[in-house]
Amino acid sequence: MTVKKTYRKISFRIVIIYIIISLFWILLSDVLLFRFFPESMFISMMKGIIYISLSALLLLYLMKQSWSVQNDLIAKEYVDDLTGLQNRSSLQKNLTMILQNEERFHLLFIDFDRFKMINDLYGHEIGDIVLKKVSDTLRDNSHIRFSDIISRWVADEFVVVLKNKSDHEVDLFVNSLLAETSAPIHIAGNEIVNHISIGSVHYPEDTTKSSELLRFAEIAAEEAKKNGGLTHVRYRKELSDKANRELYLEEGLKYAIEKQELFLNFQPQIATNTHQIIGVETLIRWVHEEQFISPGEFIPVAEKSGLIIEIGDLVLRETCINIPIIEESLGKELDFSVNVSARQFYQKDYIARTKQIIKETNIDPAKIVLEITESIIMEYTDFVIESLHELRKFGFQIAIDDFGTGYSSFKYLELLPVNIIKIDQSFTQSIEKIRTKAIVQSIISLAHNLDMKILAEGVENLFQVASLREMDCHYLQGYYFSKPLTLDNLIKYYK
Ligand code: C2E
Ligand code: CA
Ligand code: CA
């Protein structure tokens, strides 16, 4: 119900109560009192005074009540309960006003980089405290002026309107905010590291429409997120084109499973010494409206939309279903690597779902290598260590994918139950450089010392094969041996 309607209802009630009391007073004074005290000038004067005073007091009391109810309602309608900032309706209302009055302003869209994971891992209560702390930081920022607007747009998204500031002043604000909000937050014994992405749009330079202002700023914030987060991106036209393409992909992906547009390719993994196939990595493929769309393009969209969870299950299930077919056709036992994205891994029921698929398809989990990236490990280390131990205990093998591209801390290798390290293809492809060679050599030695297997990805030529053999790399994977193949081609070539 709107504030106006509720207020009208309350006012109507006051009038009714007032009428009832007046009638009661008339009954009491004129009918009852008159019986015992016949009318005199004094009595009728007193009656009048008492009546007027009582009515005035009553009216004052009722008005006060209604005002406080009205204020509460206004607060509820325009103030965000959790943070005390302006809410979405308030921002929209203010924006309409600003568009009429202001000549220039910046609108900033602020979005947490991984709030969903904070909620998933620590629960909503802690998530709320994080939001509250960040909104306090925002409010207390020294660059914010009284006339600026700070609002909570929805969930973990905030919108700030800075009036009459130069681009440089906006940069100062943004940089200080990025620094302040990325400090670890300590709640209930947890150290929560969190950061934000900021997208900004300028009125009137970028657009003059209020709906576009918000959308463009959001698109810019998404771009900032894609660039790794903890950064600021100013809106530009190409970002809209990119966002439209993503929307198209997301829409397509929603029905891709149903329409059976997704399928698997298998890329052989080779033993360096014997050149025999020892395993395959399953890589997903998508043909949509007769076009091949690369996983590099659609996996991030699937991750962002959450569709990766369903897709990830599909990949694992399909892999498991194909294992007996491949092993029987090739006449040998192999390892089967599947990629696990962060969004999947941080899902609370990831382990349960994964185990379930293995049970349903009746596959030995020791044949499955779960490939996780370094970024997964770096985020919520304790949770990840626990989860990986549980997966290992169940029987899965664990590989670290794209090793060397992330934060590469050797410390976690000691803590994690890892079986295989996969050297990222960027190292393989520049192995002729002395420095790269030295890095690759140390990664290989490290794996040997930790009793782990080591695989080099992206092997494209004989020189790379020879260098890696010389360095004692166990396994190789790359176009030199084979591109990812369809099931039929894998069986045809390796039979
Ligand atoms: P990735 O896990 O690092 O997979 C290896 C990528 O390198 C594959 O690209 C593969 O085709 C390509 N590749 C293999 N050998 C060579 C080579 O010799 N030279 C070059 N230049 N490239 C080579 P693809 O299939 O396009 O996949 C790209 C990325 O998409 C994968 O990188 C992985 O991160 C992701 N991805 C693919 N399938 C899945 C999946 O089922 N689930 C998830 N979560 N991610 C997937
Ligand atoms: Ca991989
Ligand atoms: Ca890789």
XYZ file of C-alpha atoms and ligand atoms in Angstrom:
543
model
C 0.000 0.000 0.000
C 1.348 3.465 -0.743
C 2.051 6.006 1.978
C -0.707 8.286 0.674
C -3.366 5.584 0.871
C -2.363 4.490 4.351
C -2.296 8.078 5.540
C -5.792 8.699 4.143
C -7.030 5.596 5.936
C -5.550 6.791 9.246
C -7.058 10.290 8.862
C -10.443 8.754 8.147
C -10.180 6.680 11.333
C -9.342 9.799 13.388
C -12.463 11.580 12.117
C -14.655 8.568 12.949
C -13.206 8.261 16.482
C -13.697 12.008 16.975
C -17.366 11.786 15.948
C -17.967 8.812 18.270
C -16.405 10.625 21.217
C -18.416 13.768 20.519
C -21.638 11.774 20.423
C -20.657 10.079 23.674
C -19.986 13.464 25.262
C -23.347 14.844 24.164
C -25.042 11.786 25.614
C -23.149 12.099 28.899
C -23.495 15.835 29.391
C -26.875 16.691 27.928
C -28.805 13.565 28.790
C -27.265 12.256 32.018
C -25.701 15.343 33.706
C -28.731 17.466 32.972
C -30.876 15.102 34.997
C -28.874 15.609 38.182
C -27.743 19.207 37.717
C -30.363 21.355 36.096
C -28.919 23.728 33.538
C -27.128 26.727 34.892
C -24.918 29.274 33.177
C -21.827 28.051 35.055
C -22.366 24.376 34.312
C -22.943 24.922 30.608
C -19.786 27.089 30.448
C -17.734 24.411 32.225
C -19.187 21.790 29.942
C -18.068 23.785 26.935
C -14.536 24.318 28.290
C -14.068 20.661 29.250
C -15.432 19.539 25.919
C -13.137 21.818 23.909
C -10.023 20.950 25.989
C -10.675 17.225 25.864
C -11.290 17.307 22.129
C -8.148 19.340 21.539
C -6.046 16.931 23.630
C -7.533 13.944 21.908
C -6.996 15.438 18.481
C -3.372 16.309 19.305
C -2.746 12.797 20.544
C -4.260 11.203 17.454
C -2.403 13.521 15.098
C 0.891 12.723 16.808
C 0.219 9.016 16.459
C -0.602 9.406 12.800
C 2.512 11.502 12.154
C 4.786 8.910 13.642
C 3.032 6.169 11.653
C 3.374 8.304 8.568
C 7.094 8.886 9.196
C 7.653 5.186 9.704
C 5.876 4.446 6.483
C 7.850 7.030 4.570
C 11.045 5.609 6.037
C 9.991 2.103 5.028
C 9.157 3.189 1.539
C 12.329 5.199 0.883
C 14.988 3.894 3.246
C 16.766 0.584 2.988
C 16.153 -1.432 6.171
C 19.559 -3.047 6.405
C 21.905 -0.197 5.561
C 19.826 2.884 6.303
C 20.753 4.230 2.872
C 18.221 5.425 0.328
C 16.543 2.499 -1.375
C 15.760 1.825 -4.991
C 12.448 3.762 -5.122
C 14.048 6.732 -3.463
C 16.903 6.710 -5.958
C 14.524 6.500 -8.896
C 12.489 9.401 -7.554
C 15.585 11.479 -6.908
C 17.011 10.675 -10.291
C 13.960 12.101 -12.020
C 14.424 15.289 -10.010
C 18.152 15.501 -10.656
C 17.628 15.057 -14.378
C 15.467 18.197 -14.326
C 17.765 20.282 -12.141
C 21.399 19.271 -12.558
C 23.577 20.084 -15.501
C 26.174 17.380 -15.008
C 26.795 14.493 -12.684
C 28.427 11.080 -12.487
C 26.404 8.002 -11.639
C 28.396 5.094 -10.210
C 27.255 1.510 -10.014
C 29.015 -0.445 -7.272
C 28.857 -4.214 -7.192
C 30.558 -6.793 -4.971
C 32.860 -9.115 -6.855
C 31.792 -12.308 -5.138
C 29.060 -11.603 -2.685
C 27.210 -14.772 -3.573
C 30.179 -16.792 -2.418
C 30.298 -14.902 0.885
C 26.625 -15.776 1.401
C 27.130 -19.368 0.322
C 30.147 -19.917 2.516
C 29.384 -17.909 5.658
C 25.597 -17.623 5.556
C 23.244 -14.688 5.037
C 23.685 -13.186 8.490
C 27.381 -12.610 7.943
C 26.615 -11.513 4.389
C 24.345 -8.817 5.842
C 27.050 -7.611 8.219
C 29.483 -7.319 5.314
C 26.937 -5.269 3.374
C 26.349 -3.036 6.360
C 30.068 -2.446 6.866
C 30.607 -1.599 3.242
C 27.661 0.777 3.200
C 29.096 2.527 6.286
C 32.427 2.875 4.495
C 30.612 4.371 1.549
C 28.687 6.853 3.681
C 31.788 7.903 5.611
C 33.932 8.484 2.528
C 35.427 11.946 2.711
C 34.729 12.720 -0.965
C 30.964 12.413 -0.536
C 29.150 15.730 -0.166
C 25.826 16.288 1.536
C 24.048 16.821 -1.781
C 25.345 13.569 -3.311
C 23.199 10.454 -3.293
C 24.117 7.062 -1.889
C 21.640 4.269 -2.291
C 21.357 0.537 -2.095
C 20.026 -0.547 -5.452
C 19.403 -4.210 -4.737
C 21.164 -7.001 -2.793
C 24.897 -6.276 -3.069
C 24.604 -3.415 -5.549
C 24.864 0.242 -4.660
C 24.399 3.401 -6.699
C 26.112 6.702 -5.967
C 25.382 9.996 -7.699
C 28.167 12.565 -7.489
C 27.114 16.036 -8.528
C 29.340 18.523 -10.310
C 32.598 16.662 -9.884
C 35.414 16.557 -12.416
C 36.584 13.199 -13.799
C 39.681 13.569 -11.657
C 37.622 14.064 -8.504
C 35.573 10.992 -9.376
C 38.791 8.999 -9.795
C 39.937 10.126 -6.353
C 36.649 8.987 -4.837
C 36.747 5.660 -6.677
C 40.326 4.896 -5.701
C 39.755 5.647 -2.061
C 36.619 3.509 -2.053
C 38.373 0.570 -3.709
C 41.138 0.754 -1.135
C 38.819 1.103 1.855
C 36.442 -1.683 0.884
C 39.125 -4.234 0.077
C 40.515 -4.336 3.617
C 39.710 -7.707 5.233
C 36.612 -7.719 7.447
C 36.681 -9.768 10.646
C 33.346 -11.281 11.629
C 32.780 -14.090 14.129
C 36.300 -15.424 13.793
C 36.262 -15.318 9.992
C 38.521 -13.091 7.955
C 36.470 -12.098 4.957
C 38.330 -10.637 2.022
C 36.017 -8.922 -0.329
C 36.251 -6.439 -3.138
C 34.053 -4.370 -5.346
C 33.832 -3.315 -8.965
C 32.702 0.127 -10.015
C 31.156 1.252 -13.284
C 30.500 4.896 -13.989
C 28.540 6.907 -16.474
C 28.482 10.639 -17.074
C 25.385 12.757 -17.583
C 24.867 14.209 -20.157
C 27.957 13.004 -22.044
C 27.094 9.271 -22.149
C 23.299 9.474 -22.116
C 20.480 11.695 -20.946
C 17.914 8.954 -20.247
C 17.544 7.819 -16.660
C 16.964 4.145 -17.540
C 20.093 4.127 -19.705
C 22.170 5.849 -17.040
C 21.665 2.945 -14.669
C 22.004 0.239 -17.298
C 25.186 1.717 -18.772
C 26.762 2.117 -15.337
C 25.862 -1.502 -14.556
C 27.372 -2.700 -17.829
C 30.577 -0.804 -16.993
C 30.626 -2.401 -13.520
C 30.264 -5.835 -15.099
C 33.201 -5.083 -17.347
C 35.210 -4.101 -14.277
C 34.271 -7.430 -12.722
C 35.365 -9.286 -15.830
C 38.696 -7.507 -15.684
C 39.258 -9.270 -12.380
C 37.294 -6.962 -10.108
C 38.629 -4.429 -7.631
C 38.656 -1.851 -10.368
C 36.694 0.931 -12.041
C 35.529 1.121 -15.654
C 34.069 4.183 -17.307
C 31.218 3.379 -19.708
C 31.861 3.396 -23.467
C 29.624 2.345 -26.357
C 31.399 -0.972 -27.173
C 30.449 -2.204 -23.723
C 26.767 -2.108 -24.686
C 27.436 -4.191 -27.803
C 29.334 -6.713 -25.705
C 26.546 -6.851 -23.132
C 23.972 -7.494 -25.856
C 26.055 -10.377 -27.159
C 26.227 -11.850 -23.664
C 22.503 -11.520 -23.252
C 22.088 -13.381 -26.534
C 24.432 -16.141 -25.318
C 22.735 -16.383 -21.946
C 19.321 -16.720 -23.559
C 20.696 -19.399 -25.884
C 22.428 -21.264 -23.078
C 19.216 -21.512 -21.073
C 17.834 -23.897 -23.673
C 21.110 -25.394 -24.892
C 20.843 -28.488 -22.688
C 17.219 -29.103 -23.600
C 17.935 -28.645 -27.302
C 20.996 -30.889 -27.023
C 23.282 -28.221 -28.437
C 26.075 -29.050 -25.993
C 28.436 -31.956 -26.484
C 31.876 -33.093 -25.421
C 35.227 -33.220 -27.133
C 38.096 -35.267 -25.794
C 41.725 -34.208 -25.955
C 44.291 -36.980 -25.478
C 46.950 -36.738 -22.801
C 50.188 -38.488 -23.656
C 52.960 -40.101 -21.608
C 56.171 -38.239 -22.516
C 58.345 -41.350 -22.587
C 56.155 -43.759 -24.493
C 53.928 -41.351 -26.458
C 51.031 -43.568 -25.429
C 47.652 -42.075 -24.531
C 47.132 -42.174 -20.753
C 44.036 -40.038 -20.397
C 41.731 -37.481 -21.970
C 40.483 -34.073 -20.961
C 36.831 -33.502 -21.722
C 36.119 -30.072 -23.163
C 32.640 -28.789 -23.773
C 31.430 -27.634 -27.180
C 28.374 -25.572 -28.125
C 26.833 -25.179 -31.561
C 24.087 -22.578 -31.445
C 22.079 -21.419 -34.477
C 24.593 -23.227 -36.676
C 27.502 -21.368 -35.177
C 30.313 -22.757 -33.075
C 30.692 -20.709 -29.925
C 33.967 -21.166 -28.074
C 33.980 -22.138 -24.400
C 36.253 -19.176 -23.799
C 33.256 -17.016 -24.721
C 30.311 -18.892 -23.205
C 31.804 -20.433 -20.038
C 32.107 -16.995 -18.362
C 28.466 -16.305 -19.309
C 27.437 -19.681 -17.865
C 29.396 -18.911 -14.718
C 27.836 -15.521 -14.264
C 24.302 -16.752 -14.815
C 24.767 -19.841 -12.646
C 23.998 -22.107 -15.621
C 27.483 -23.585 -15.207
C 26.182 -25.653 -12.300
C 23.778 -27.564 -14.524
C 26.289 -27.635 -17.377
C 29.040 -28.897 -15.057
C 26.833 -31.771 -13.919
C 26.065 -32.569 -17.534
C 29.774 -32.652 -18.449
C 30.601 -34.991 -15.575
C 27.629 -37.255 -16.259
C 28.350 -37.435 -20.008
C 32.014 -38.122 -19.302
C 31.097 -40.969 -16.971
C 28.638 -42.420 -19.470
C 31.342 -42.384 -22.156
C 34.095 -43.941 -20.037
C 33.156 -47.595 -20.638
C 32.621 -46.919 -24.359
C 36.042 -45.279 -24.760
C 37.959 -47.761 -22.622
C 36.396 -50.712 -24.343
C 37.057 -49.322 -27.826
C 40.663 -48.393 -27.039
C 41.245 -51.552 -25.048
C 42.905 -49.712 -22.157
C 42.183 -47.887 -18.951
C 42.485 -44.115 -18.988
C 42.118 -41.107 -16.726
C 39.321 -38.648 -17.526
C 39.813 -34.997 -16.656
C 36.880 -32.636 -16.235
C 37.063 -28.906 -15.627
C 35.426 -27.534 -12.521
C 34.647 -23.851 -12.403
C 34.755 -21.769 -9.235
C 31.026 -21.134 -9.253
C 30.416 -24.906 -9.218
C 32.998 -25.657 -6.605
C 31.742 -23.103 -4.089
C 28.198 -24.479 -4.340
C 27.369 -25.980 -0.958
C 26.102 -29.241 -2.432
C 28.855 -29.570 -5.045
C 30.474 -32.565 -3.372
C 27.168 -34.352 -2.812
C 26.062 -33.822 -6.425
C 29.402 -34.952 -7.781
C 29.422 -38.117 -5.689
C 25.832 -38.794 -6.728
C 26.685 -38.679 -10.441
C 29.557 -41.125 -9.882
C 27.274 -43.504 -8.020
C 24.498 -43.263 -10.596
C 26.844 -43.991 -13.493
C 28.710 -46.643 -11.532
C 32.180 -45.334 -12.317
C 35.349 -45.735 -10.271
C 36.025 -42.168 -9.002
C 39.772 -42.827 -9.247
C 39.410 -42.531 -13.036
C 38.143 -38.962 -12.739
C 40.529 -36.039 -12.441
C 38.836 -32.869 -11.226
C 40.676 -29.897 -12.715
C 40.480 -26.822 -10.545
C 42.245 -23.521 -11.066
C 44.550 -21.682 -8.716
C 42.011 -18.908 -8.303
C 39.610 -21.385 -6.644
C 42.221 -22.244 -4.056
C 43.195 -18.699 -3.270
C 39.721 -17.506 -2.368
C 38.441 -19.500 0.584
C 41.449 -21.566 1.435
C 40.111 -23.405 4.510
C 36.877 -24.368 2.808
C 38.744 -25.453 -0.319
C 41.267 -27.569 1.607
C 38.440 -29.340 3.429
C 36.437 -29.922 0.251
C 39.425 -31.223 -1.674
C 40.290 -33.666 1.100
C 36.757 -34.953 1.048
C 36.823 -35.391 -2.719
C 40.182 -37.175 -2.510
C 38.877 -39.411 0.258
C 36.015 -40.415 -1.987
C 38.564 -41.428 -4.607
C 38.772 -38.571 -7.127
C 42.106 -37.300 -8.392
C 42.723 -33.562 -8.235
C 44.642 -31.496 -10.779
C 45.612 -27.847 -10.634
C 44.825 -26.379 -14.047
C 46.613 -23.456 -15.714
C 49.321 -23.607 -13.067
C 51.481 -20.515 -12.993
C 48.874 -18.059 -14.268
C 47.226 -17.315 -10.953
C 48.653 -16.342 -7.647
C 50.894 -19.440 -7.625
C 51.721 -19.800 -4.004
C 53.828 -22.862 -3.307
C 52.531 -22.803 0.223
C 49.138 -24.204 -0.685
C 50.645 -27.083 -2.653
C 51.887 -28.411 0.645
C 48.402 -28.234 2.168
C 46.349 -29.584 -0.701
C 45.794 -33.202 -1.701
C 46.803 -32.604 -5.313
C 47.764 -35.400 -7.707
C 48.589 -33.514 -10.877
C 49.904 -30.078 -11.752
C 49.080 -28.819 -15.253
C 51.571 -26.246 -16.495
C 49.716 -23.536 -18.358
C 50.115 -23.437 -22.131
C 51.583 -19.935 -22.065
C 54.731 -21.421 -20.468
C 54.932 -24.285 -22.948
C 54.595 -21.902 -25.836
C 57.487 -19.719 -24.783
C 59.699 -22.486 -23.492
C 62.486 -21.412 -25.846
C 63.033 -18.387 -23.617
C 65.675 -18.971 -20.964
C 63.618 -17.469 -18.162
C 60.476 -19.411 -19.031
C 62.512 -22.595 -19.262
C 63.890 -21.966 -15.781
C 60.370 -21.456 -14.392
C 59.069 -24.611 -16.086
C 62.057 -26.578 -14.782
C 61.347 -25.430 -11.212
C 57.649 -26.309 -11.465
C 58.551 -29.775 -12.737
C 61.124 -30.322 -9.969
C 58.611 -29.133 -7.407
C 56.042 -31.657 -8.633
C 58.641 -34.452 -8.489
C 59.642 -33.482 -4.954
C 56.032 -33.359 -3.790
C 55.340 -36.703 -5.405
C 52.842 -35.253 -7.830
C 52.421 -35.868 -11.557
C 53.205 -33.031 -13.926
C 51.552 -32.347 -17.289
C 52.383 -29.615 -19.797
C 49.495 -28.154 -21.791
C 49.513 -26.550 -25.230
C 52.329 -28.631 -26.704
C 52.394 -27.700 -30.377
C 55.794 -28.711 -31.747
C 58.659 -31.134 -31.507
C 60.976 -28.603 -29.875
C 58.552 -28.258 -26.984
C 58.197 -32.033 -26.735
C 61.986 -32.452 -26.614
C 62.484 -29.678 -24.046
C 59.782 -31.072 -21.776
C 61.112 -34.616 -22.071
C 64.559 -33.374 -21.138
C 63.067 -31.698 -18.081
C 61.329 -34.910 -17.067
C 57.745 -33.750 -17.501
C 55.496 -36.818 -17.085
C 52.660 -36.035 -19.472
C 51.970 -33.824 -22.477
C 48.786 -32.458 -24.013
C 48.410 -30.308 -27.096
C 47.835 -29.923 -30.816
C 51.170 -31.625 -31.564
C 49.521 -34.898 -30.518
C 45.903 -34.096 -31.144
C 43.298 -31.382 -31.092
C 40.215 -32.085 -28.961
C 38.246 -34.775 -30.818
C 34.656 -35.919 -31.028
C 33.948 -39.294 -29.461
C 33.921 -40.993 -32.878
C 37.226 -39.473 -33.942
C 38.892 -40.265 -30.621
C 37.960 -43.914 -31.035
C 38.916 -43.935 -34.735
C 42.408 -42.453 -34.200
C 43.405 -44.229 -31.011
C 41.979 -47.684 -31.524
P 41.540 -25.354 -20.373
O 40.933 -26.179 -19.315
O 42.885 -24.799 -20.112
O 41.564 -26.256 -21.668
C 42.591 -26.279 -22.589
C 42.272 -25.385 -23.736
O 43.403 -25.290 -24.567
C 41.168 -25.961 -24.630
O 40.490 -24.867 -25.188
C 41.972 -26.671 -25.713
O 41.261 -26.820 -26.899
C 43.108 -25.724 -25.869
N 44.299 -26.390 -26.376
C 44.657 -27.657 -26.199
N 45.849 -27.906 -26.792
C 46.255 -26.751 -27.342
C 47.414 -26.347 -28.096
O 48.294 -27.123 -28.377
N 47.474 -25.064 -28.473
C 46.516 -24.179 -28.180
N 46.664 -22.923 -28.606
N 45.414 -24.497 -27.489
C 45.281 -25.788 -27.073
P 38.916 -24.803 -25.228
O 38.354 -26.154 -25.500
O 38.567 -23.683 -26.121
O 38.554 -24.442 -23.746
C 38.904 -23.231 -23.205
C 38.635 -23.198 -21.744
O 37.250 -23.299 -21.469
C 39.255 -24.374 -20.996
O 40.602 -24.130 -20.768
C 38.426 -24.383 -19.749
O 38.884 -23.424 -18.854
C 37.072 -23.972 -20.262
N 36.277 -25.174 -20.441
C 36.197 -26.025 -21.493
N 35.340 -27.013 -21.239
C 34.867 -26.799 -19.979
C 33.938 -27.479 -19.148
O 33.388 -28.535 -19.468
N 33.698 -26.927 -17.918
C 34.301 -25.791 -17.503
N 34.020 -25.312 -16.286
N 35.177 -25.145 -18.266
C 35.464 -25.636 -19.488
Ca 41.505 -27.832 -18.110
Ca 44.465 -25.428 -18.781
